[in-house]
Amino acid sequence: MLKAIQVLSSSSSSRLFGCRWKPLATSGPAISLSANPLSHHSTTAHRSSEPVRVYSTGSDPKMEAAPSPPSPSPTALSAASSRKINFCQWCGGATKHEVPDGEEKTRAICTLCGKIAYQNPKMVVGCLIEHDNKILLCKRNIQPSFGLWTLPAGYLEVGESAMEGAMRETWEEAQAEVEVLCPFAQLDIPLIGQTYIIFLAKLKKPHFSPGPESSDCQLFSLEDIPFDSLSFSSMVVTLKLYLEDVKSGRLKFHYGTINKRPGTSPSDSHAYTLDNHMQS
């Protein structure tokens, strides 16, 4: 791991200052998402008379570690999500997968205590940092996408705001203190239950170095951004939107839904469509 702290010129570009918001009536067509149902085993055990509704986030710790290519049925996505839970996290009992009374989606229901496990999307937060007309990227030192480049980003922790989480992740991955200027993008990835919030930021001090999860940190000029070596589709989309804004002369806030193209590899960061793109 690179240990030396890189010292940069203290001057920074003013491009990110004065972010202005002007609503635009642009939107894409509605979309339908799905995933192949995962196999599961039926169980026989005593059940309580009434299910108990309890909410929890998904358990997969990997960013954009997507499942196999999707099938066309939206119902399959619900079934696939619930079938990942085979045992109750509260009492350890086996679960069954049914549609609870009054609901429309298949859930994992404990056959012993009757609690229902609701899986909620995870939020990933990060910073797009510009300094002297360059962008700060980190080379991942962990899986998935080991050795590929990314914006400093990671999962939001309980008890912190999205902005606080983005600043923390930037420190952890790039040892950089930043000032957040404004939100830049929200990108939803329903297939894997993730939402990305990316903020525009600037360095408080012209210093950075790799954290434990990074093997390298570098500033890339806009024309040298390594698009063929980016870690995730979310990073490709974010940086392409940024370059488009720079060329237009005005930074915008972007919302969109990232969908993997059917039949493509989950690890192919360029095999996606950006749907429902809106900007303001």
Short mmCIF file of C-alpha atoms in Angstrom, two decimals:
data_model
loop_
_atom_site.label_atom_id
_atom_site.label_comp_id
_atom_site.label_asym_id
_atom_site.label_seq_id
_atom_site.Cartn_x
_atom_site.Cartn_y
_atom_site.Cartn_z
CA MET A 1 0.00 0.00 0.00
CA LEU A 2 1.26 3.40 -0.84
CA LYS A 3 2.18 5.12 2.40
CA ALA A 4 3.43 8.48 1.25
CA ILE A 5 1.00 11.36 1.60
CA GLN A 6 0.60 13.24 -1.62
CA VAL A 7 0.88 16.99 -1.25
CA LEU A 8 -0.83 19.05 -3.88
CA SER A 9 -1.12 22.64 -4.84
CA SER A 10 -3.47 24.39 -2.43
CA SER A 11 -5.34 26.16 -5.18
CA SER A 12 -8.58 24.53 -6.29
CA SER A 13 -10.93 25.05 -9.17
CA SER A 14 -14.00 27.14 -8.69
CA ARG A 15 -16.03 25.00 -11.06
CA LEU A 16 -18.03 23.38 -8.27
CA PHE A 17 -19.03 26.62 -6.59
CA GLY A 18 -22.40 28.14 -7.20
CA CYS A 19 -24.37 24.96 -7.83
CA ARG A 20 -27.72 26.12 -9.11
CA TRP A 21 -30.96 24.15 -9.18
CA LYS A 22 -33.57 24.65 -11.89
CA PRO A 23 -36.26 21.92 -12.22
CA LEU A 24 -36.59 20.33 -15.63
CA ALA A 25 -39.59 18.34 -16.79
CA THR A 26 -37.52 15.47 -18.13
CA SER A 27 -38.18 11.86 -17.28
CA GLY A 28 -37.79 8.48 -18.86
CA PRO A 29 -40.30 5.69 -19.33
CA ALA A 30 -41.47 3.46 -16.54
CA ILE A 31 -39.47 0.28 -16.08
CA SER A 32 -40.02 -3.20 -14.74
CA LEU A 33 -37.35 -5.01 -12.73
CA SER A 34 -36.98 -8.59 -11.70
CA ALA A 35 -34.55 -11.25 -10.58
CA ASN A 36 -34.44 -15.00 -10.91
CA PRO A 37 -36.05 -16.66 -7.88
CA LEU A 38 -33.54 -18.37 -5.64
CA SER A 39 -34.13 -21.97 -4.71
CA HIS A 40 -35.32 -22.67 -1.17
CA HIS A 41 -36.31 -25.59 1.02
CA SER A 42 -39.74 -25.95 2.54
CA THR A 43 -39.89 -26.37 6.30
CA THR A 44 -42.41 -27.79 8.69
CA ALA A 45 -42.57 -26.30 12.15
CA HIS A 46 -45.07 -24.84 14.55
CA ARG A 47 -46.19 -21.34 13.69
CA SER A 48 -47.62 -18.56 15.79
CA SER A 49 -51.17 -17.46 15.13
CA GLU A 50 -50.28 -13.99 13.83
CA PRO A 51 -47.14 -12.82 11.99
CA VAL A 52 -45.13 -10.05 13.65
CA ARG A 53 -43.83 -7.38 11.28
CA VAL A 54 -40.19 -6.43 11.83
CA TYR A 55 -38.02 -4.45 9.40
CA SER A 56 -34.37 -5.04 8.58
CA THR A 57 -31.86 -4.06 5.93
CA GLY A 58 -30.34 -6.49 3.47
CA SER A 59 -27.43 -8.58 4.67
CA ASP A 60 -25.14 -8.52 1.64
CA PRO A 61 -22.04 -6.47 2.61
CA LYS A 62 -20.72 -6.09 -0.94
CA MET A 63 -21.34 -3.03 -3.07
CA GLU A 64 -23.01 -3.90 -6.36
CA ALA A 65 -22.42 -7.63 -5.93
CA ALA A 66 -25.36 -8.36 -8.22
CA PRO A 67 -27.15 -11.71 -8.67
CA SER A 68 -27.64 -13.49 -11.97
CA PRO A 69 -29.30 -11.67 -14.90
CA PRO A 70 -32.97 -10.77 -14.38
CA SER A 71 -36.10 -12.47 -15.62
CA PRO A 72 -39.14 -10.45 -16.70
CA SER A 73 -41.43 -10.94 -13.70
CA PRO A 74 -41.57 -8.23 -10.97
CA THR A 75 -43.02 -10.82 -8.58
CA ALA A 76 -39.83 -12.84 -8.88
CA LEU A 77 -37.81 -9.97 -7.42
CA SER A 78 -39.89 -10.02 -4.24
CA ALA A 79 -39.63 -13.78 -4.00
CA ALA A 80 -35.87 -13.74 -4.56
CA SER A 81 -35.32 -11.13 -1.85
CA SER A 82 -37.29 -12.97 0.81
CA ARG A 83 -35.88 -16.42 -0.03
CA LYS A 84 -32.42 -15.27 0.94
CA ILE A 85 -33.58 -15.50 4.56
CA ASN A 86 -33.88 -19.15 5.62
CA PHE A 87 -33.68 -18.64 9.37
CA CYS A 88 -35.15 -16.07 11.74
CA GLN A 89 -32.64 -13.51 12.98
CA TRP A 90 -34.51 -13.16 16.27
CA CYS A 91 -35.13 -16.74 17.42
CA GLY A 92 -33.24 -18.86 14.86
CA GLY A 93 -36.33 -20.68 13.68
CA ALA A 94 -36.76 -21.80 10.09
CA THR A 95 -38.66 -19.45 7.82
CA LYS A 96 -41.30 -20.03 5.20
CA HIS A 97 -41.95 -17.76 2.26
CA GLU A 98 -45.51 -16.60 1.84
CA VAL A 99 -47.54 -13.48 1.19
CA PRO A 100 -48.69 -12.21 4.62
CA ASP A 101 -52.33 -11.28 5.07
CA GLY A 102 -53.03 -7.81 3.74
CA GLU A 103 -49.84 -7.67 1.65
CA GLU A 104 -48.92 -8.37 -1.96
CA LYS A 105 -45.30 -9.52 -1.80
CA THR A 106 -43.69 -12.74 -0.63
CA ARG A 107 -41.90 -12.37 2.71
CA ALA A 108 -39.78 -14.58 4.95
CA ILE A 109 -41.96 -15.52 7.94
CA CYS A 110 -40.58 -17.34 10.97
CA THR A 111 -42.39 -20.63 11.56
CA LEU A 112 -41.69 -20.40 15.31
CA CYS A 113 -42.12 -16.81 16.51
CA GLY A 114 -44.10 -15.59 13.51
CA LYS A 115 -42.00 -12.49 12.87
CA ILE A 116 -41.78 -11.23 9.29
CA ALA A 117 -38.42 -10.10 7.95
CA TYR A 118 -38.70 -7.01 5.77
CA GLN A 119 -35.56 -6.31 3.78
CA ASN A 120 -34.95 -2.66 2.97
CA PRO A 121 -32.51 -1.14 0.46
CA LYS A 122 -29.07 -0.03 1.61
CA MET A 123 -27.75 3.47 1.02
CA VAL A 124 -24.27 4.03 -0.37
CA VAL A 125 -22.83 7.53 0.06
CA GLY A 126 -19.71 9.10 -1.37
CA CYS A 127 -17.97 12.19 -2.70
CA LEU A 128 -16.97 13.38 -6.14
CA ILE A 129 -13.97 15.56 -5.29
CA GLU A 130 -12.48 18.03 -7.73
CA HIS A 131 -9.11 19.69 -7.22
CA ASP A 132 -7.32 21.74 -9.86
CA ASN A 133 -9.63 20.42 -12.58
CA LYS A 134 -8.90 16.83 -11.56
CA ILE A 135 -10.99 14.14 -9.86
CA LEU A 136 -9.83 12.12 -6.85
CA LEU A 137 -10.19 8.35 -7.31
CA CYS A 138 -9.21 5.42 -5.10
CA LYS A 139 -8.03 1.99 -6.24
CA ARG A 140 -9.95 -0.68 -4.35
CA ASN A 141 -7.90 -2.94 -2.09
CA ILE A 142 -10.87 -5.18 -1.28
CA GLN A 143 -13.43 -7.28 -3.13
CA PRO A 144 -15.59 -6.84 -5.07
CA SER A 145 -13.79 -5.07 -7.93
CA PHE A 146 -10.36 -5.43 -6.35
CA GLY A 147 -7.79 -3.28 -8.13
CA LEU A 148 -10.34 -1.09 -9.92
CA TRP A 149 -10.90 2.64 -9.46
CA THR A 150 -13.78 4.22 -7.58
CA LEU A 151 -14.94 7.43 -6.01
CA PRO A 152 -14.56 7.23 -2.22
CA ALA A 153 -17.91 5.78 -1.14
CA GLY A 154 -19.45 3.17 1.14
CA TYR A 155 -22.45 2.18 3.20
CA LEU A 156 -24.18 4.77 5.36
CA GLU A 157 -24.02 3.98 9.08
CA VAL A 158 -26.90 4.25 11.53
CA GLY A 159 -26.77 7.56 13.37
CA GLU A 160 -25.16 9.67 10.64
CA SER A 161 -26.56 11.80 7.86
CA ALA A 162 -25.86 11.03 4.22
CA MET A 163 -23.44 13.95 4.06
CA GLU A 164 -21.64 12.86 7.23
CA GLY A 165 -21.36 9.33 5.89
CA ALA A 166 -19.90 10.55 2.60
CA MET A 167 -17.29 12.60 4.44
CA ARG A 168 -16.43 9.68 6.71
CA GLU A 169 -16.04 7.28 3.77
CA THR A 170 -13.78 9.77 2.03
CA TRP A 171 -11.56 9.94 5.08
CA GLU A 172 -11.49 6.16 5.50
CA GLU A 173 -10.65 5.44 1.86
CA ALA A 174 -8.55 8.46 0.90
CA GLN A 175 -7.47 10.03 4.23
CA ALA A 176 -8.85 13.29 2.84
CA GLU A 177 -10.78 15.99 4.66
CA VAL A 178 -13.43 17.48 2.41
CA GLU A 179 -16.03 20.22 2.36
CA VAL A 180 -19.29 19.09 0.80
CA LEU A 181 -20.61 21.65 -1.66
CA CYS A 182 -23.92 20.19 -2.85
CA PRO A 183 -25.57 16.89 -3.78
CA PHE A 184 -24.80 15.72 -7.29
CA ALA A 185 -26.60 12.44 -7.96
CA GLN A 186 -29.03 9.90 -6.59
CA LEU A 187 -28.81 6.59 -8.44
CA ASP A 188 -31.10 3.69 -7.58
CA ILE A 189 -30.16 0.07 -8.35
CA PRO A 190 -33.34 -1.86 -7.46
CA LEU A 191 -32.07 -5.25 -8.59
CA ILE A 192 -29.54 -5.36 -5.76
CA GLY A 193 -31.37 -3.08 -3.32
CA GLN A 194 -28.98 -0.11 -3.28
CA THR A 195 -29.34 3.64 -3.57
CA TYR A 196 -26.30 5.85 -4.19
CA ILE A 197 -26.08 9.45 -2.96
CA ILE A 198 -23.03 11.24 -4.37
CA PHE A 199 -22.00 14.72 -3.22
CA LEU A 200 -19.76 17.24 -4.93
CA ALA A 201 -16.92 18.21 -2.63
CA LYS A 202 -13.55 19.96 -2.45
CA LEU A 203 -10.44 19.20 -0.42
CA LYS A 204 -10.08 21.19 2.82
CA LYS A 205 -6.36 20.50 2.74
CA PRO A 206 -4.29 19.47 -0.27
CA HIS A 207 -3.38 16.10 1.24
CA PHE A 208 -4.59 12.54 0.68
CA SER A 209 -3.28 8.98 0.93
CA PRO A 210 -4.75 5.46 0.69
CA GLY A 211 -6.76 4.15 3.62
CA PRO A 212 -6.95 0.43 4.54
CA GLU A 213 -9.49 -0.31 1.78
CA SER A 214 -7.46 1.45 -0.92
CA SER A 215 -4.13 0.54 -2.50
CA ASP A 216 -3.70 3.88 -4.24
CA CYS A 217 -5.26 7.33 -4.55
CA GLN A 218 -4.73 9.63 -7.49
CA LEU A 219 -6.04 12.81 -9.05
CA PHE A 220 -7.08 12.25 -12.66
CA SER A 221 -7.57 14.96 -15.24
CA LEU A 222 -11.00 14.76 -16.83
CA GLU A 223 -9.63 13.39 -20.10
CA ASP A 224 -7.64 10.70 -18.25
CA ILE A 225 -10.40 9.23 -16.07
CA PRO A 226 -9.92 5.41 -16.39
CA PHE A 227 -13.41 4.48 -17.55
CA ASP A 228 -12.23 1.02 -18.61
CA SER A 229 -11.01 0.36 -15.07
CA LEU A 230 -13.87 1.71 -12.96
CA SER A 231 -15.27 -0.55 -10.26
CA PHE A 232 -19.05 -0.28 -10.63
CA SER A 233 -21.74 0.91 -13.01
CA SER A 234 -22.67 3.59 -10.47
CA MET A 235 -19.18 5.08 -10.79
CA VAL A 236 -19.32 5.00 -14.59
CA VAL A 237 -22.71 6.74 -14.60
CA THR A 238 -21.71 9.37 -12.03
CA LEU A 239 -18.51 10.36 -13.82
CA LYS A 240 -20.14 10.41 -17.26
CA LEU A 241 -22.89 12.69 -15.95
CA TYR A 242 -20.25 14.93 -14.41
CA LEU A 243 -18.30 15.19 -17.68
CA GLU A 244 -21.51 16.03 -19.55
CA ASP A 245 -22.25 18.80 -17.06
CA VAL A 246 -18.73 20.19 -17.33
CA LYS A 247 -19.03 20.30 -21.12
CA SER A 248 -22.39 22.07 -20.87
CA GLY A 249 -20.98 24.65 -18.47
CA ARG A 250 -23.47 24.00 -15.66
CA LEU A 251 -23.52 21.39 -12.92
CA LYS A 252 -26.90 19.81 -12.24
CA PHE A 253 -28.46 17.41 -9.77
CA HIS A 254 -29.21 14.02 -11.37
CA TYR A 255 -31.59 11.20 -10.53
CA GLY A 256 -31.74 7.91 -12.37
CA THR A 257 -32.25 4.16 -12.18
CA ILE A 258 -29.41 1.85 -13.16
CA ASN A 259 -30.47 -1.46 -14.71
CA LYS A 260 -28.13 -4.20 -15.85
CA ARG A 261 -28.73 -5.31 -19.42
CA PRO A 262 -30.19 -8.86 -19.52
CA GLY A 263 -27.68 -11.57 -20.30
CA THR A 264 -24.63 -9.55 -19.28
CA SER A 265 -22.15 -10.26 -16.51
CA PRO A 266 -22.82 -8.60 -13.13
CA SER A 267 -19.14 -7.58 -13.10
CA ASP A 268 -19.40 -5.69 -16.41
CA SER A 269 -19.61 -2.10 -15.21
CA HIS A 270 -20.57 -0.86 -18.69
CA ALA A 271 -23.48 -3.28 -19.25
CA TYR A 272 -26.25 -1.03 -17.97
CA THR A 273 -29.00 1.33 -18.96
CA LEU A 274 -29.75 4.59 -17.15
CA ASP A 275 -33.53 4.88 -16.98
CA ASN A 276 -35.83 7.56 -15.59
CA HIS A 277 -33.03 10.11 -15.84
CA MET A 278 -34.07 13.48 -14.43
CA GLN A 279 -31.96 16.54 -13.80
CA SER A 280 -32.44 19.95 -12.24
#
